[in-house]
Amino acid sequence: MPNLLLKARLALELPEINRALDTLIEKLPAPVRPAAGHTITAGGKRLRPLLTVLTAKLFGCRDRKIYPLSCTLEMLHAATLMHDDVIDNAPTRRGKPAAHTLHGVTETILAGDALLAAANDFVASYGSPALCSIFSRATYETAAGEILELHAMHNVSLTLSEYTDIIRGKTACLIRSACEMGAVFAGAPDESVRAISAFGENIGMAFQMVDDALDCASEESTGKPTGGDLREGKLTPPLQLYRLGLGGEERGAFDKSFSEGTFTSEEIESICADIRGRGLDTKVREEADVYLTRAREALEKTPDCAERRILMQMADFVRDRRK
Amino acid sequence: MPNLLLKARLALELPEINRALDTLIEKLPAPVRPAAGHTITAGGKRLRPLLTVLTAKLFGCRDRKIYPLSCTLEMLHAATLMHDDVIDNAPTRRGKPAAHTLHGVTETILAGDALLAAANDFVASYGSPALCSIFSRATYETAAGEILELHAMHNVSLTLSEYTDIIRGKTACLIRSACEMGAVFAGAPDESVRAISAFGENIGMAFQMVDDALDCASEESTGKPTGGDLREGKLTPPLQLYRLGLGGEERGAFDKSFSEGTFTSEEIESICADIRGRGLDTKVREEADVYLTRAREALEKTPDCAERRILMQMADFVRDRRK
């Protein structure tokens, strides 16, 4: 049981985090609560709150006000999911109906705005300009990353460096911010904040790359439809590698279907099976491992304690996850 | 020329404010700039930035950093307009094509998110928790006000107190925040911040009520289509007064068309002409004047100087505007 420490700590922290989230949802104004509460309580790994709580404790913080603070980036995350689902016209989120299918598009856009604003307002109530900056920068970078991604849709000539910019904005930035928030709240010195920031950023990059690899996994193994990225026109690393392996004529056909968004479900299944057959998803996980090594190196610069060991195990969890 | 002081000062301040806005737009990431820049530069009275600049100067501030700060609530305002236009599917904004008709719905939602986040981030860069709180509370209350308004659409039993809650959120709160921001930046004492906050809130309430009265004015006098609120199902004060003046049968017919949103353009024209004929729009302006008297009383508690005289003239401007 290599993740024993992590699992034991999850059993302690998750109920606290979920309680704090429930309290914050209760405080939302009545008209915002249905759509926002639905999205927040629909599930999720609570990775961001956990990172905030663990990094705060890593730097010696024992103040229980860390729990509500740790929920603010999860609220921001939920607000972006609400807008994303409207934009993608997605019917479900984490296996449940997406908020806009139950509460309407208008209400979901406005509730997303209000949820984000409430989270922002709650961060400001801590009276720390540094915490405000972390939160507002996270909001900004996430939105900018999503706009970059939107512009890259159905674009076969997307480079790996453009892809890296997109996932740094849309995923890594929130995870990095979660770590910074905990460290800043704990009053960690600047050098330590920089170290934990690098840990978070690299964990975040790896997390998204593993996610992109998992998108090609079979539905039996993950419980999610295979090839969503291919369907939506996102040229993630496994798809880039697959495309580069195609000969001239095949590649021309791929490019046409990709840019026009006309792949059939059978073609998507078959391409993803091919990606797995050629080990391209494994190759992407190896790339992710480069980021995880950097994350571990950054973490070595922080105090040696139980929380550091748990955070090391989180790096393993990101690498090994199968769904 | 009773507004001479105000006009002379506008001629000085507006170019500074517009320059600061241009600089902030330039700093937005490339993909956000088209939709956001379009909405911000499409016009507007710059009422909020002006109030921030004038209140800062009222309390003795001479720091030019007030100009970019004063633009942040205007950016928030533009972000909400972008989302509103998407929600209302409005073809135009201030006589020009709305952002989403040129740049797409998805891009406009995301650009609104990014613009708001950029403004928030810029406020945080001033390093003042009080400024962060003003900004985040303004975002939150504006969104909550819009959701209240959404729930009240096509509802004939809306009370005046519910209406008041709606406009306090969707309009007065931003104007109040603009005044608070200037005072806080200038380092005004708490008592003065409270006074200018009351000034802003009351000016904002009056501004919206005059706006609602103007919505019933003829298109020749304002240059805007008559009766937009009636068309959208917003039971503003002139419409409430009109409805209360109807006999049983007429009121039943009004209520049916109002709740179903089925008024024809001719009916809307005729109802608005009736409202003017009965002097109901004038009555609403008188109600607005009650708020303006409160605004002037609050302003009396601040230092007697040129800026106070200009702010007094702004109260007259709100009362007298005809478009």
Coordinates of C-alpha atoms in Angstrom, one line a residue, chain B residues 21-322:
Chain B
L21 CA -8.7 52.5 -20.5
D22 CA -6.9 52.2 -23.8
T23 CA -3.7 51.2 -22.0
L24 CA -5.5 48.6 -20.0
I25 CA -7.1 47.2 -23.2
E26 CA -3.7 47.0 -24.8
K27 CA -2.5 44.9 -21.9
L28 CA -5.2 42.2 -22.3
P29 CA -4.1 39.0 -23.9
A30 CA -4.6 39.0 -27.7
P31 CA -7.5 36.6 -27.9
V32 CA -9.5 38.6 -25.3
R33 CA -8.9 42.0 -26.8
P34 CA -11.3 42.1 -29.8
A35 CA -14.6 41.4 -28.0
A36 CA -13.6 43.2 -24.8
G37 CA -12.1 46.2 -26.5
H38 CA -15.1 46.5 -28.8
T39 CA -17.5 46.6 -25.8
I40 CA -15.4 49.1 -23.8
T41 CA -14.7 51.5 -26.6
A42 CA -18.3 51.3 -27.9
G43 CA -19.1 54.3 -25.7
G44 CA -20.8 55.1 -22.5
K45 CA -20.8 58.1 -20.2
R46 CA -17.8 56.9 -18.1
L47 CA -19.9 57.8 -15.1
R48 CA -18.2 55.2 -12.8
P49 CA -14.5 56.2 -13.6
L50 CA -15.5 59.9 -13.3
L51 CA -17.0 59.2 -9.8
T52 CA -13.8 57.4 -8.7
V53 CA -11.5 60.2 -9.9
L54 CA -13.7 62.9 -8.4
T55 CA -14.2 61.3 -5.0
A56 CA -10.4 60.6 -4.8
K57 CA -9.7 64.3 -5.5
L58 CA -12.5 65.3 -3.1
F59 CA -10.4 63.7 -0.4
G60 CA -7.2 65.4 -1.5
C61 CA -5.7 62.6 -3.6
R62 CA -3.3 63.9 -6.4
D63 CA -1.8 60.5 -7.3
R64 CA -2.2 59.7 -11.0
K65 CA -2.6 56.0 -10.3
I66 CA -6.2 56.9 -9.6
Y67 CA -6.9 56.9 -13.4
P68 CA -6.2 53.2 -14.2
L69 CA -7.8 52.2 -10.9
S70 CA -10.9 54.2 -11.9
C71 CA -11.2 52.0 -15.1
T72 CA -11.5 48.7 -13.2
L73 CA -15.2 49.1 -12.4
E74 CA -15.8 50.2 -16.0
M75 CA -14.2 47.0 -17.1
L76 CA -16.4 45.0 -14.7
H77 CA -19.4 46.9 -16.1
A78 CA -18.3 46.0 -19.7
A79 CA -17.9 42.4 -18.7
T80 CA -21.5 42.2 -17.4
L81 CA -22.7 44.0 -20.6
M82 CA -21.0 41.3 -22.7
H83 CA -22.8 38.5 -20.7
D84 CA -26.1 40.4 -20.7
D85 CA -26.1 40.8 -24.5
V86 CA -25.4 37.1 -24.9
I87 CA -28.2 36.2 -22.5
D88 CA -30.7 38.7 -24.0
N89 CA -29.4 37.8 -27.5
A90 CA -29.3 41.6 -28.1
P91 CA -28.2 42.5 -31.6
T92 CA -26.8 46.0 -30.7
R93 CA -25.3 47.8 -27.8
R94 CA -25.3 51.6 -27.8
G95 CA -26.2 51.7 -31.4
K96 CA -23.3 49.4 -32.5
P97 CA -23.3 45.6 -33.1
A98 CA -23.1 43.8 -29.8
A99 CA -19.8 41.9 -29.3
H100 CA -21.3 38.4 -29.6
T101 CA -22.7 39.2 -33.1
L102 CA -19.2 40.0 -34.3
H103 CA -17.0 37.6 -32.2
G104 CA -19.3 34.7 -31.4
V105 CA -21.1 33.7 -28.2
T106 CA -18.4 31.4 -26.8
E107 CA -15.7 34.0 -27.3
T108 CA -17.8 36.7 -25.8
I109 CA -18.7 34.7 -22.7
L110 CA -15.0 33.8 -22.2
A111 CA -13.8 37.3 -23.0
G112 CA -16.2 38.6 -20.4
D113 CA -14.8 36.2 -17.8
A114 CA -11.2 37.2 -18.7
L115 CA -12.0 40.9 -18.7
L116 CA -13.5 40.7 -15.3
A117 CA -10.6 38.6 -14.0
A118 CA -8.1 41.1 -15.5
A119 CA -9.8 44.0 -13.8
N120 CA -9.8 42.1 -10.5
D121 CA -6.2 41.2 -10.9
F122 CA -5.3 44.9 -11.6
V123 CA -7.1 46.0 -8.4
A124 CA -5.2 43.4 -6.5
S125 CA -1.9 44.9 -7.8
Y126 CA -2.6 48.0 -5.7
G127 CA -2.0 45.8 -2.6
S128 CA -5.0 47.1 -0.6
P129 CA -7.4 44.5 0.9
A130 CA -10.0 47.3 1.2
L131 CA -9.9 48.0 -2.6
C132 CA -10.1 44.2 -3.3
S133 CA -13.1 43.9 -1.1
I134 CA -14.9 46.8 -2.8
F135 CA -14.3 45.3 -6.2
S136 CA -15.2 41.8 -5.4
R137 CA -18.3 42.8 -3.5
A138 CA -19.4 45.0 -6.5
T139 CA -19.0 41.9 -8.8
Y140 CA -20.9 39.8 -6.4
E141 CA -23.8 42.2 -5.8
T142 CA -24.1 43.0 -9.5
A143 CA -24.4 39.3 -10.4
A144 CA -26.9 38.7 -7.6
G145 CA -29.0 41.7 -8.7
E146 CA -29.1 40.4 -12.3
I147 CA -30.3 37.0 -11.1
L148 CA -33.0 38.6 -9.0
E149 CA -34.0 40.6 -12.1
L150 CA -34.1 37.4 -14.2
H151 CA -36.4 35.7 -11.7
A152 CA -38.7 38.8 -11.7
M153 CA -39.1 38.9 -15.5
H154 CA -42.7 38.8 -16.7
N155 CA -43.9 38.8 -13.1
V156 CA -46.8 41.2 -12.7
S157 CA -46.9 40.9 -8.9
L158 CA -43.4 42.3 -8.4
T159 CA -43.4 44.7 -5.5
L160 CA -41.7 48.0 -5.3
S161 CA -39.4 46.7 -2.6
E162 CA -38.4 43.8 -4.8
Y163 CA -37.7 46.2 -7.6
T164 CA -35.6 48.3 -5.2
D165 CA -33.5 45.3 -4.3
I166 CA -33.0 44.5 -8.0
I167 CA -31.7 48.0 -9.0
R168 CA -29.7 48.3 -5.8
G169 CA -27.8 45.3 -7.0
K170 CA -27.7 45.7 -10.8
T171 CA -27.0 49.5 -10.9
A172 CA -26.5 51.3 -7.6
C173 CA -23.9 49.0 -6.2
L174 CA -21.4 49.7 -9.0
I175 CA -21.9 53.5 -8.7
R176 CA -21.6 53.3 -4.9
S177 CA -18.4 51.1 -5.3
A178 CA -16.9 53.7 -7.7
C179 CA -17.3 56.4 -5.1
E180 CA -15.9 54.2 -2.3
M181 CA -13.0 53.2 -4.4
G182 CA -11.9 56.8 -4.9
A183 CA -12.3 57.6 -1.2
V184 CA -10.5 54.5 0.0
F185 CA -7.6 55.1 -2.4
A186 CA -7.4 58.7 -1.2
G187 CA -7.1 57.4 2.4
A188 CA -10.3 59.1 3.5
P189 CA -11.4 58.4 7.1
D190 CA -14.1 55.7 7.6
E191 CA -16.8 58.3 8.3
S192 CA -16.2 60.0 5.0
V193 CA -16.1 56.7 3.2
R194 CA -19.6 56.0 4.6
A195 CA -20.8 59.4 3.5
I196 CA -19.6 59.1 0.0
S197 CA -20.9 55.5 -0.1
A198 CA -24.4 56.8 0.7
F199 CA -24.0 59.5 -1.9
G200 CA -23.1 56.9 -4.6
E201 CA -25.8 54.5 -3.6
N202 CA -28.5 57.2 -3.8
I203 CA -27.2 58.6 -7.0
G204 CA -27.2 55.1 -8.4
M205 CA -30.8 54.4 -7.4
A206 CA -31.9 57.7 -8.9
F207 CA -29.9 57.0 -12.1
Q208 CA -31.7 53.7 -12.6
M209 CA -35.2 55.2 -11.9
V210 CA -34.6 58.0 -14.3
D211 CA -33.4 55.4 -16.8
D212 CA -36.6 53.5 -16.3
A213 CA -38.6 56.7 -16.8
L214 CA -36.6 57.4 -20.0
D215 CA -37.4 54.0 -21.3
C216 CA -41.0 55.2 -21.8
A217 CA -39.9 58.4 -23.6
S218 CA -40.4 58.8 -27.4
E219 CA -37.7 57.5 -29.7
E220 CA -37.4 60.9 -31.3
S221 CA -36.3 62.4 -27.9
T222 CA -33.9 59.7 -26.8
G223 CA -32.7 58.0 -30.0
K224 CA -33.5 54.6 -28.4
P225 CA -36.5 52.4 -29.1
T226 CA -39.4 53.1 -26.8
G227 CA -40.6 50.5 -24.2
G228 CA -37.7 48.1 -24.1
D229 CA -38.5 47.2 -20.5
L230 CA -42.1 46.4 -21.3
R231 CA -40.9 44.3 -24.3
E232 CA -38.5 42.4 -22.0
G233 CA -41.0 41.9 -19.2
K234 CA -39.4 44.2 -16.6
L235 CA -42.1 45.8 -14.4
T236 CA -40.3 49.1 -13.7
P237 CA -42.0 51.9 -11.7
P238 CA -43.7 53.7 -14.6
L239 CA -45.1 50.3 -15.7
Q240 CA -46.2 49.5 -12.1
L241 CA -48.0 52.9 -11.9
Y242 CA -49.6 52.4 -15.3
R243 CA -50.8 48.9 -14.3
L244 CA -52.2 50.1 -11.0
G245 CA -54.2 52.7 -12.9
L246 CA -56.0 50.1 -15.1
G247 CA -59.5 48.9 -14.4
G248 CA -60.2 45.2 -13.7
E249 CA -60.7 44.0 -17.2
E250 CA -57.9 46.1 -18.8
R251 CA -55.5 45.0 -16.1
G252 CA -56.3 41.4 -16.8
A253 CA -55.5 41.9 -20.4
F254 CA -52.3 43.7 -19.5
D255 CA -51.2 41.0 -17.1
K256 CA -51.8 38.3 -19.7
S257 CA -49.7 40.0 -22.4
F258 CA -47.0 41.0 -19.8
S259 CA -46.6 37.6 -18.3
E260 CA -46.6 35.9 -21.8
G261 CA -44.4 38.6 -23.3
T262 CA -46.8 39.1 -26.3
F263 CA -47.2 42.9 -26.5
T264 CA -47.1 44.1 -30.1
S265 CA -44.9 47.1 -31.0
E266 CA -48.1 49.1 -31.5
E267 CA -49.3 48.2 -28.0
I268 CA -45.9 49.1 -26.5
E269 CA -45.9 52.5 -28.3
S270 CA -49.4 53.2 -27.1
I271 CA -48.8 52.2 -23.5
C272 CA -45.7 54.4 -23.3
A273 CA -47.5 57.3 -24.9
D274 CA -50.2 56.8 -22.2
I275 CA -47.6 56.8 -19.5
R276 CA -46.3 60.1 -20.7
G277 CA -49.8 61.5 -21.1
R278 CA -50.7 60.6 -17.6
G279 CA -47.4 62.1 -16.3
L280 CA -46.3 58.7 -14.8
D281 CA -42.8 59.1 -16.0
T282 CA -42.6 62.5 -14.3
K283 CA -43.9 60.9 -11.2
V284 CA -41.1 58.4 -11.3
R285 CA -38.5 61.2 -11.8
E286 CA -40.0 62.8 -8.6
E287 CA -39.4 59.5 -6.8
A288 CA -35.9 59.5 -8.1
D289 CA -35.5 63.0 -6.7
V290 CA -36.0 61.7 -3.2
Y291 CA -32.9 59.6 -3.6
L292 CA -31.0 62.6 -5.0
T293 CA -31.9 64.7 -2.0
R294 CA -30.4 62.0 0.2
A295 CA -27.4 61.9 -2.0
R296 CA -26.9 65.7 -1.6
E297 CA -27.3 65.4 2.2
A298 CA -24.7 62.7 2.4
L299 CA -22.3 64.8 0.2
E300 CA -22.7 67.8 2.6
K301 CA -20.7 65.8 5.1
T302 CA -17.6 65.8 2.9
P303 CA -15.0 68.5 2.5
D304 CA -16.2 71.7 0.8
C305 CA -14.2 72.1 -2.4
A306 CA -14.4 72.2 -6.2
E307 CA -15.0 68.5 -6.4
R308 CA -17.9 68.6 -4.0
R309 CA -19.5 71.3 -6.1
I310 CA -19.0 69.2 -9.3
L311 CA -20.5 66.1 -7.6
M312 CA -23.5 68.2 -6.6
Q313 CA -23.9 69.1 -10.3
M314 CA -23.7 65.4 -11.1
A315 CA -26.8 64.9 -9.0
D316 CA -28.6 67.6 -11.1
F317 CA -27.4 65.9 -14.2
V318 CA -28.9 62.6 -13.1
R319 CA -32.2 64.4 -12.4
D320 CA -32.3 66.4 -15.6
R321 CA -31.0 64.0 -18.3
R322 CA -33.3 63.5 -21.2

